mmCIF file of C-alpha atoms in Angstrom:
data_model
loop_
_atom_site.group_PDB
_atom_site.id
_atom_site.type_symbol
_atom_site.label_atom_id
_atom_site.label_comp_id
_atom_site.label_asym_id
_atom_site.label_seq_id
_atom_site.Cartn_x
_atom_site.Cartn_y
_atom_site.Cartn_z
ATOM 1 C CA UNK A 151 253.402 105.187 -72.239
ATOM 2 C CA UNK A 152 253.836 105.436 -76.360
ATOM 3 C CA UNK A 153 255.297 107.828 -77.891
ATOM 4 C CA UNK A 154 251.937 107.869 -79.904
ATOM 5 C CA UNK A 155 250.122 108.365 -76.753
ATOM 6 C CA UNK A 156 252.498 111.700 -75.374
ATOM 7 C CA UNK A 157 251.752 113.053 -77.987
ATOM 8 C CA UNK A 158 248.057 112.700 -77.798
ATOM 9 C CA UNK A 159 247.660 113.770 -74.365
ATOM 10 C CA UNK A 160 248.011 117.635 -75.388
ATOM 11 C CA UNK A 161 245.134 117.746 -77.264
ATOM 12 C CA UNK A 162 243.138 115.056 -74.738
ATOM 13 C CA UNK A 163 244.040 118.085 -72.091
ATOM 14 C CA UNK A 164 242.363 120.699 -74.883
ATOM 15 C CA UNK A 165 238.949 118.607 -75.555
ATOM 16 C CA UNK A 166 238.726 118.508 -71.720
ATOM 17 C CA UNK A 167 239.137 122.124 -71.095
ATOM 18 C CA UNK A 168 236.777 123.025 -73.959
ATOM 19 C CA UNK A 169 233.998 120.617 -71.859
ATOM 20 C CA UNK A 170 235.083 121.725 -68.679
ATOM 21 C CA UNK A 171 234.967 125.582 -69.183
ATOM 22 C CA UNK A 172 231.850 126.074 -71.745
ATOM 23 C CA UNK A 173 229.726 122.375 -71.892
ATOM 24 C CA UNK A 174 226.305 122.481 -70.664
ATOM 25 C CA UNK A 175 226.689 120.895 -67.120
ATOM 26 C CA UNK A 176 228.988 123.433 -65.337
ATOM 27 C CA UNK A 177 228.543 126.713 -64.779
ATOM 28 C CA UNK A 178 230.699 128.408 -67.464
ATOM 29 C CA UNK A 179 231.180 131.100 -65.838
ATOM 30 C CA UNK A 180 232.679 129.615 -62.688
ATOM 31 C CA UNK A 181 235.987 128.663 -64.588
ATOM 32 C CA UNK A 182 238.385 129.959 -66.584
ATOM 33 C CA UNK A 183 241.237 128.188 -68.723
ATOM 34 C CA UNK A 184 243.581 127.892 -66.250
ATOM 35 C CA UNK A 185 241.448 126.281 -63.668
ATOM 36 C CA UNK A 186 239.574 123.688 -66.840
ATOM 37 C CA UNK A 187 243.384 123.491 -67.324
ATOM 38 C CA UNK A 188 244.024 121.657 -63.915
ATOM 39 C CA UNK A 189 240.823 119.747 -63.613
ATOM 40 C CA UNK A 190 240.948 118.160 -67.188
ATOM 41 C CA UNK A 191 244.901 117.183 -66.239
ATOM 42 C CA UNK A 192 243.583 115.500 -63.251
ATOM 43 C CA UNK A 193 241.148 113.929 -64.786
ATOM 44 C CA UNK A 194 242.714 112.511 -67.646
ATOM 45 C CA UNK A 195 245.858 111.139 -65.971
ATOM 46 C CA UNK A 196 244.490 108.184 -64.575
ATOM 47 C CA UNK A 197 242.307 107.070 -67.803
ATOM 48 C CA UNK A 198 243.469 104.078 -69.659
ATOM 49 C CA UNK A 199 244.752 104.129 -73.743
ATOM 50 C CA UNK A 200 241.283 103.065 -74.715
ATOM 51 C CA UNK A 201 239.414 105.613 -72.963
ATOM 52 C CA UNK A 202 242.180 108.696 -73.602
ATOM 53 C CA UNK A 203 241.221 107.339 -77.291
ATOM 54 C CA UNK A 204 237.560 107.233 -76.837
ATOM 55 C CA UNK A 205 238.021 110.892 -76.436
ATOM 56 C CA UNK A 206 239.406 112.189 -79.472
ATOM 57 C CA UNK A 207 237.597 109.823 -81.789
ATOM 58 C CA UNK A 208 233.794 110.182 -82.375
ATOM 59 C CA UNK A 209 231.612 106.678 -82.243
ATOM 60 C CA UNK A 210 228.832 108.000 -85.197
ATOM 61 C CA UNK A 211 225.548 109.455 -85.440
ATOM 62 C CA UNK A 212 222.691 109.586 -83.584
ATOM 63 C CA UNK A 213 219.128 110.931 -84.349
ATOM 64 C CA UNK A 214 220.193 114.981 -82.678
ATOM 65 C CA UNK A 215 223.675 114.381 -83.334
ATOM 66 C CA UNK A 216 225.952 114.452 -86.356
ATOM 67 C CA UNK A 217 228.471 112.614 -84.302
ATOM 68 C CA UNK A 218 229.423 112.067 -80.598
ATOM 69 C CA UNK A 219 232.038 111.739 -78.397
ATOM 70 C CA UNK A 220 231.296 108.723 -76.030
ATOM 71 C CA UNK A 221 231.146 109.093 -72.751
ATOM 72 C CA UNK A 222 234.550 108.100 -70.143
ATOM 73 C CA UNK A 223 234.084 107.760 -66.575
ATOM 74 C CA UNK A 224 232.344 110.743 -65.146
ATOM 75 C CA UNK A 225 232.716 112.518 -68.632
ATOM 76 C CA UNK A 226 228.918 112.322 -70.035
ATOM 77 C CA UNK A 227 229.976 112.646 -73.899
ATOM 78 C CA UNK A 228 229.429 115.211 -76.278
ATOM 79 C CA UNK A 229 227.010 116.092 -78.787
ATOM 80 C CA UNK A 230 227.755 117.505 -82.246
ATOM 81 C CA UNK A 231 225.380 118.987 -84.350
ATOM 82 C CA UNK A 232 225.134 121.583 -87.810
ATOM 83 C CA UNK A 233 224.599 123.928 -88.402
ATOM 84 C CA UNK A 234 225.590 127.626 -89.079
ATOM 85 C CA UNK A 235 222.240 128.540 -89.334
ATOM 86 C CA UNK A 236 220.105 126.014 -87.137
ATOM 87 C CA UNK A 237 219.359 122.888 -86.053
ATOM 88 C CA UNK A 238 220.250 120.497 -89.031
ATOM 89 C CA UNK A 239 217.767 116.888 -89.282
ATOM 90 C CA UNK A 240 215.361 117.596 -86.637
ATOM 91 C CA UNK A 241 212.328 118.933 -87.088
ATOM 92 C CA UNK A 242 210.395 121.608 -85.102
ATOM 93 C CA UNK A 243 213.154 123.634 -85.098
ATOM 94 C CA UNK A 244 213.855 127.339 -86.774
ATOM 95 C CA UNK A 245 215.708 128.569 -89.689
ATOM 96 C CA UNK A 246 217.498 131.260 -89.270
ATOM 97 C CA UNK A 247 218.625 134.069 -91.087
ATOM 98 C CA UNK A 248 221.428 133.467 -93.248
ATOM 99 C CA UNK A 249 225.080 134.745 -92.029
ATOM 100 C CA UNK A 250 224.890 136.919 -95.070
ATOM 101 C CA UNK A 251 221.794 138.221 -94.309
ATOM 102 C CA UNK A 252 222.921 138.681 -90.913
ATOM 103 C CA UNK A 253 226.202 140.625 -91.538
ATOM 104 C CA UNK A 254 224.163 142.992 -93.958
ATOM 105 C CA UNK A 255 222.296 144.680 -91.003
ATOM 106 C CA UNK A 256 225.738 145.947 -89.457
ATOM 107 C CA UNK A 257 223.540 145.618 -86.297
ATOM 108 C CA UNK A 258 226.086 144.135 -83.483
ATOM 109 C CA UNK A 259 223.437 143.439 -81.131
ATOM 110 C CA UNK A 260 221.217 141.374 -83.867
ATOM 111 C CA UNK A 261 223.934 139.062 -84.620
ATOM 112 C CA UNK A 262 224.546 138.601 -81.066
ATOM 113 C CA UNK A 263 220.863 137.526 -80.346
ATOM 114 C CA UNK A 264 220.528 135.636 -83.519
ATOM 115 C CA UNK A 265 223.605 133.549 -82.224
ATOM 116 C CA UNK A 266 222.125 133.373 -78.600
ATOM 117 C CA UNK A 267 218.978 132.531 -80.050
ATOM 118 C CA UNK A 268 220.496 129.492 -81.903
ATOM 119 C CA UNK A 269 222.544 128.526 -79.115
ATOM 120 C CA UNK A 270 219.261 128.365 -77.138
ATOM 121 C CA UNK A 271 217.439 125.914 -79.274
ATOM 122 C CA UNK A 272 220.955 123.899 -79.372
ATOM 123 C CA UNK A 273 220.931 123.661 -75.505
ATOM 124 C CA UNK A 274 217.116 123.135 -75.039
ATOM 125 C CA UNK A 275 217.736 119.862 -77.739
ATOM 126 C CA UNK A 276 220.713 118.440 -75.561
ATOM 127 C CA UNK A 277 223.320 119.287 -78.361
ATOM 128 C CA UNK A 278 226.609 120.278 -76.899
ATOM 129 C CA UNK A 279 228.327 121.348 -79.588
ATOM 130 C CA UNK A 280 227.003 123.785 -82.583
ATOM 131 C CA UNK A 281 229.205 123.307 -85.453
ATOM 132 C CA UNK A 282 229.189 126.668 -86.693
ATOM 133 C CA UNK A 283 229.626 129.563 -87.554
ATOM 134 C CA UNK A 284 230.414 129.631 -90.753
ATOM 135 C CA UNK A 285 233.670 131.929 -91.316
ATOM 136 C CA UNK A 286 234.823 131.472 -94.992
ATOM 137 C CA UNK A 287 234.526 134.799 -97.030
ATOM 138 C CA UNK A 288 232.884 133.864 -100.620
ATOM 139 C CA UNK A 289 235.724 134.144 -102.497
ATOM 140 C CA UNK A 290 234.323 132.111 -105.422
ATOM 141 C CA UNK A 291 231.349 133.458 -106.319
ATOM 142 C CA UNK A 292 229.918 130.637 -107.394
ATOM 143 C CA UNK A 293 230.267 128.562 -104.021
ATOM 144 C CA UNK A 294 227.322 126.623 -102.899
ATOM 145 C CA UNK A 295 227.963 128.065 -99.300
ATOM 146 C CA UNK A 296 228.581 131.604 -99.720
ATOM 147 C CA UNK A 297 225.320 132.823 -97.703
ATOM 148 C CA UNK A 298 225.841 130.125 -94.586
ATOM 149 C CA UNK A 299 229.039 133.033 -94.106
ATOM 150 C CA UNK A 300 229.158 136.788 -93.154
ATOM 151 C CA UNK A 301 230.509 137.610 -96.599
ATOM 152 C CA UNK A 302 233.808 138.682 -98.636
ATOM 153 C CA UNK A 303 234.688 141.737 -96.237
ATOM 154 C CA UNK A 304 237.252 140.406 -93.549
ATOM 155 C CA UNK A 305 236.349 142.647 -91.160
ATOM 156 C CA UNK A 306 232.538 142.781 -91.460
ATOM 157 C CA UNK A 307 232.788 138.962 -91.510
ATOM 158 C CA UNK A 308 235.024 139.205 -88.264
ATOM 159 C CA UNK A 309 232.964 141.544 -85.709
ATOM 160 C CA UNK A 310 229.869 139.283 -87.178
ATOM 161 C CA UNK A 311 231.660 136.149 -86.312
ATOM 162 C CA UNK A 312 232.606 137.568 -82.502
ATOM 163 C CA UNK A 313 229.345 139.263 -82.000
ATOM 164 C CA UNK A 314 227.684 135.503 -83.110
ATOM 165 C CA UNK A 315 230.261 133.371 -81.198
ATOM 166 C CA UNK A 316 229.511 135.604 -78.057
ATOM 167 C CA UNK A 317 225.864 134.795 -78.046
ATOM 168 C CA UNK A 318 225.654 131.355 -78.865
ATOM 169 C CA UNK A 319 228.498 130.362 -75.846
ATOM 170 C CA UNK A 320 226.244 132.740 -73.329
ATOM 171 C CA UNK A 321 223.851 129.343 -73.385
ATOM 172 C CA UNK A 322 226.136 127.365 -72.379
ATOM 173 C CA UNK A 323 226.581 125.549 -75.825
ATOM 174 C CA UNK A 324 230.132 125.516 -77.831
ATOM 175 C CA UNK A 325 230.935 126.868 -80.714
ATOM 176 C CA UNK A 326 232.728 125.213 -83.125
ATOM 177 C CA UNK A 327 233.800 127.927 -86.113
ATOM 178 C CA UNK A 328 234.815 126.299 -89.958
ATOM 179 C CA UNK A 329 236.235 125.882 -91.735
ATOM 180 C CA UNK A 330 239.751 126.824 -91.466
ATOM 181 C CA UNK A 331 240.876 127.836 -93.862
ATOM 182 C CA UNK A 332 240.179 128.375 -97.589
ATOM 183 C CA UNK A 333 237.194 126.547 -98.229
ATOM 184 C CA UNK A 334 235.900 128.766 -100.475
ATOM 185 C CA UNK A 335 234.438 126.449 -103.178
ATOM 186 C CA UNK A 336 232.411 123.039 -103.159
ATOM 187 C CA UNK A 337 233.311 121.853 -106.327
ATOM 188 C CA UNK A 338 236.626 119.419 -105.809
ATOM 189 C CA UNK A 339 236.758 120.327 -102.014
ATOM 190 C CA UNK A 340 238.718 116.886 -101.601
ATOM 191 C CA UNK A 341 241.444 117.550 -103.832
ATOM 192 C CA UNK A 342 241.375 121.354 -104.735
ATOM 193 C CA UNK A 343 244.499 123.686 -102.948
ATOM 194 C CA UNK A 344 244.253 126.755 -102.144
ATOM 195 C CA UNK A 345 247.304 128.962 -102.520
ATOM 196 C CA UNK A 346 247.409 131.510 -99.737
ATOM 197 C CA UNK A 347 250.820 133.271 -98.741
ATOM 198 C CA UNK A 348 251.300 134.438 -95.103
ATOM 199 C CA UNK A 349 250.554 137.957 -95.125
ATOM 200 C CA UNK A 350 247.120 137.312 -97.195
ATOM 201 C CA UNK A 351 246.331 134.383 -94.248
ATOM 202 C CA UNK A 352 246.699 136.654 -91.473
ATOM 203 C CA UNK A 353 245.126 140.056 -93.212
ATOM 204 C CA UNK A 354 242.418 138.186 -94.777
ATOM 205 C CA UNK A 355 241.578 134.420 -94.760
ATOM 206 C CA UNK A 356 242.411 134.166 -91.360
ATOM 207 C CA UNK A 357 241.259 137.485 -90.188
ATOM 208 C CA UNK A 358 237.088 135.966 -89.024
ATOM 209 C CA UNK A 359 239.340 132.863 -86.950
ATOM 210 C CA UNK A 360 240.950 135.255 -84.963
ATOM 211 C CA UNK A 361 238.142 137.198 -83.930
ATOM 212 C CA UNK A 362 236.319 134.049 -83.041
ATOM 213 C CA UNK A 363 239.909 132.919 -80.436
ATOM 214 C CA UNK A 364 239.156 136.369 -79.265
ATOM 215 C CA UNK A 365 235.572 135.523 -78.435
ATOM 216 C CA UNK A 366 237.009 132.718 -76.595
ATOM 217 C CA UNK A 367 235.485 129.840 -79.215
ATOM 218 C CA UNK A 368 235.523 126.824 -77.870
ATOM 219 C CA UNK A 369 236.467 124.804 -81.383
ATOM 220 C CA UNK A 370 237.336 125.383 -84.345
ATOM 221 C CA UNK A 371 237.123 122.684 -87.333
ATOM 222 C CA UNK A 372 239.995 122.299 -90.190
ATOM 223 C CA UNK A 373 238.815 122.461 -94.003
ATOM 224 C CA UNK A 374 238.833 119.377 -95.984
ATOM 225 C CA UNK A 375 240.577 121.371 -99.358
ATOM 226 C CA UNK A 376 244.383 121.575 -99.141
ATOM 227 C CA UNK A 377 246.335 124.656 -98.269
ATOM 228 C CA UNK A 378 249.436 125.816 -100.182
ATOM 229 C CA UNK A 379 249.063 121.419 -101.333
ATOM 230 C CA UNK A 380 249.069 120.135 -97.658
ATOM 231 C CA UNK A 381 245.894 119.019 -96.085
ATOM 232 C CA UNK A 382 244.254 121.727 -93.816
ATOM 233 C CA UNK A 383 243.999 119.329 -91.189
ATOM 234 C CA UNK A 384 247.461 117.949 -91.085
ATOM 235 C CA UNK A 385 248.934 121.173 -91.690
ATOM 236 C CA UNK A 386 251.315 122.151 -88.902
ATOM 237 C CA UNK A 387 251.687 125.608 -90.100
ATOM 238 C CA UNK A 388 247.809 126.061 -89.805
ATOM 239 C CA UNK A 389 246.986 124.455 -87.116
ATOM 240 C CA UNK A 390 250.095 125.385 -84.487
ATOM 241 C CA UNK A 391 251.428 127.927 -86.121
ATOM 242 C CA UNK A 392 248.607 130.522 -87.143
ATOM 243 C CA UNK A 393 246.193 128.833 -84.826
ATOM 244 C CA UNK A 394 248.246 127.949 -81.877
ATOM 245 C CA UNK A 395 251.043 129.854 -81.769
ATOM 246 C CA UNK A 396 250.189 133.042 -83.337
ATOM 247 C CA UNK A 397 246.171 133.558 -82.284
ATOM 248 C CA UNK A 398 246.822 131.634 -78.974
ATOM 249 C CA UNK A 399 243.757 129.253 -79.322
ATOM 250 C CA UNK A 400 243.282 127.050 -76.037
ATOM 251 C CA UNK A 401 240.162 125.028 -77.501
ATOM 252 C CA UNK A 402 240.166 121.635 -79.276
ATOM 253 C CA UNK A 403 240.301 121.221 -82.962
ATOM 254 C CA UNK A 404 238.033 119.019 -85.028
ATOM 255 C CA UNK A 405 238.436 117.959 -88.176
ATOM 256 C CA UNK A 406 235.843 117.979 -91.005
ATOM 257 C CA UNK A 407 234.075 114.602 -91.883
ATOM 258 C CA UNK A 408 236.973 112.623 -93.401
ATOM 259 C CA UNK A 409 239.384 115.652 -93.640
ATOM 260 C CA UNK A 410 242.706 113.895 -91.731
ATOM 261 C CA UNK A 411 245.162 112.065 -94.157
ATOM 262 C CA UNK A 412 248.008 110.546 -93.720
ATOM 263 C CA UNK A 413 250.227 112.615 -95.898
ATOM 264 C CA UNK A 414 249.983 115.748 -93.853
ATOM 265 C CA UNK A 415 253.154 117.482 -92.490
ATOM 266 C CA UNK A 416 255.091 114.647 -90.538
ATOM 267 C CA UNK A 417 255.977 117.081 -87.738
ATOM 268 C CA UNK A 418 252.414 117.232 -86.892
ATOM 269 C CA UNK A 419 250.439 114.637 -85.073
ATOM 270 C CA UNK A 420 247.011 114.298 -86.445
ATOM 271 C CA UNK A 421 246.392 112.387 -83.358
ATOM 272 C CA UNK A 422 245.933 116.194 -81.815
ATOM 273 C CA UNK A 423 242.665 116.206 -83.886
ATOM 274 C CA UNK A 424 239.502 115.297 -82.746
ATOM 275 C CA UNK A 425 238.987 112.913 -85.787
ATOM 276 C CA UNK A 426 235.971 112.719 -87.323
#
């Protein structure tokens, strides 16, 4: 085996938990992470390169999907769909209240339905994945996303984010929170850093992401911007540190459409992304 490929297999254990605790054809509540844990181990260790890469790469759209994991042996694929407040390019489908809108009620048990609610018309379309919510706090007030989000007010924006992530995994459909972290403008998203020390991560930025690892989210995407001038998504400090390490996050991470670059921080393997 590569050394490229050990260090894959991590994250190929994480996208199989994720599947194998939450997806639509188990019972999710029959499993927790420890026993995903030992079924996605025994079912990746016999797969060949191609197919362990098959799984951490997505193959393109589809007509329901804004990109898919392809389907390995008994593995059926996956399904990934926006957004934060419904059911993206289909039509017949409802839009919901915004996350601002939502978070101004203070109503725990609205958010909740309004998250089972969209995590019902996710399931009923065949979409496995819902890539939302949305968890950045409208720090620029002229961001062209500020209302997909539960607002400026860490905490308000965290209890809505677990209260949302909480209904929309009771159908049986995972959540994938974004973006993490600092995506708080659309204007230069590409190329524009945001410069966020560790205390102000933790108390505020970060605040919504940990609520949603202590909903038990499934996912959680990286940010295309750059944090402190690294890449989000090849950030090792982000993404291991804060995410891993510090928050204790068991689910896969997927990057934003074309967020991995090579010049992220060489001690991290971007590899441990589910690219997209």
């Amino acid at each position: 085996m590569t050394t490229r490929m050990r260090r894959m297999l991590p994250h190929l254990f994480m996208v199989l938990l994720c599947i194998l605790v939450s997806s639509s054809y188990i019972d999710a509540q029959a499993r927790d992470w420890n026993a995903a844990r030992t079924l996605a181990t025994n079912f990746v260790t016999p797969l060949s390169q191609a197919q362990k890469l098959t799984l951490i790469r997505g193959t393109g759209c589809c007509k329901k999907c804004a990109y898919q994991i392809a389907a390995v042996g008994s593995f059926p694929g996956l399904c990934l769909e926006d957004g934060p407040l419904g059911l993206r390019v289909l039509r017949n489908v409802t839009a919901f209240p915004s996350g601002i809108n939502a978070a101004a009620t203070w109503n725990r048990s609205a958010i909740y339905q309004r998250g089972r609610a969209i995590g019902e018309e996710f399931y009923t379309r065949g979409i496995n994945v819902h890539l939302g919510p949305y968890l950045n706090l409208a720090r620029f007030p002229g961001g062209g996303r500020n209302w997909e989000g539960f607002g400026g007010d860490p905490y308000l924006a965290g209890e809505a984010t677990y209260e949302n992530i909480l209904g929309i995994q009771s159908t049986k459909v995972m959540a994938s929170a974004k973006h993490m972290v600092g995506n708080e403008q659309q204007n230069y998203q590409y190329t524009a850093s945001s410069a966020i020390d560790d205390r102000t991560m933790h108390e505020v930025y970060g605040w919504p992401f940990l609520r949603a690892v202590q909903a038990n989210i499934s996912s959680i995407m990286c940010s295309l911007n750059r944090v402190n001038n690294q890449y989000a998504c090849g950030s090792s400090y982000l993404l291991n540190t804060v995410l891993r390490d510090h928050y204790k996050f068991q689910g896969f991470i997927v990057s934003d459409w074309n967020g991995c670059h090579l010049s992220g921080d060489k001690s991290f393997a971007v590899q441990k992304n589910v690219r997209l």
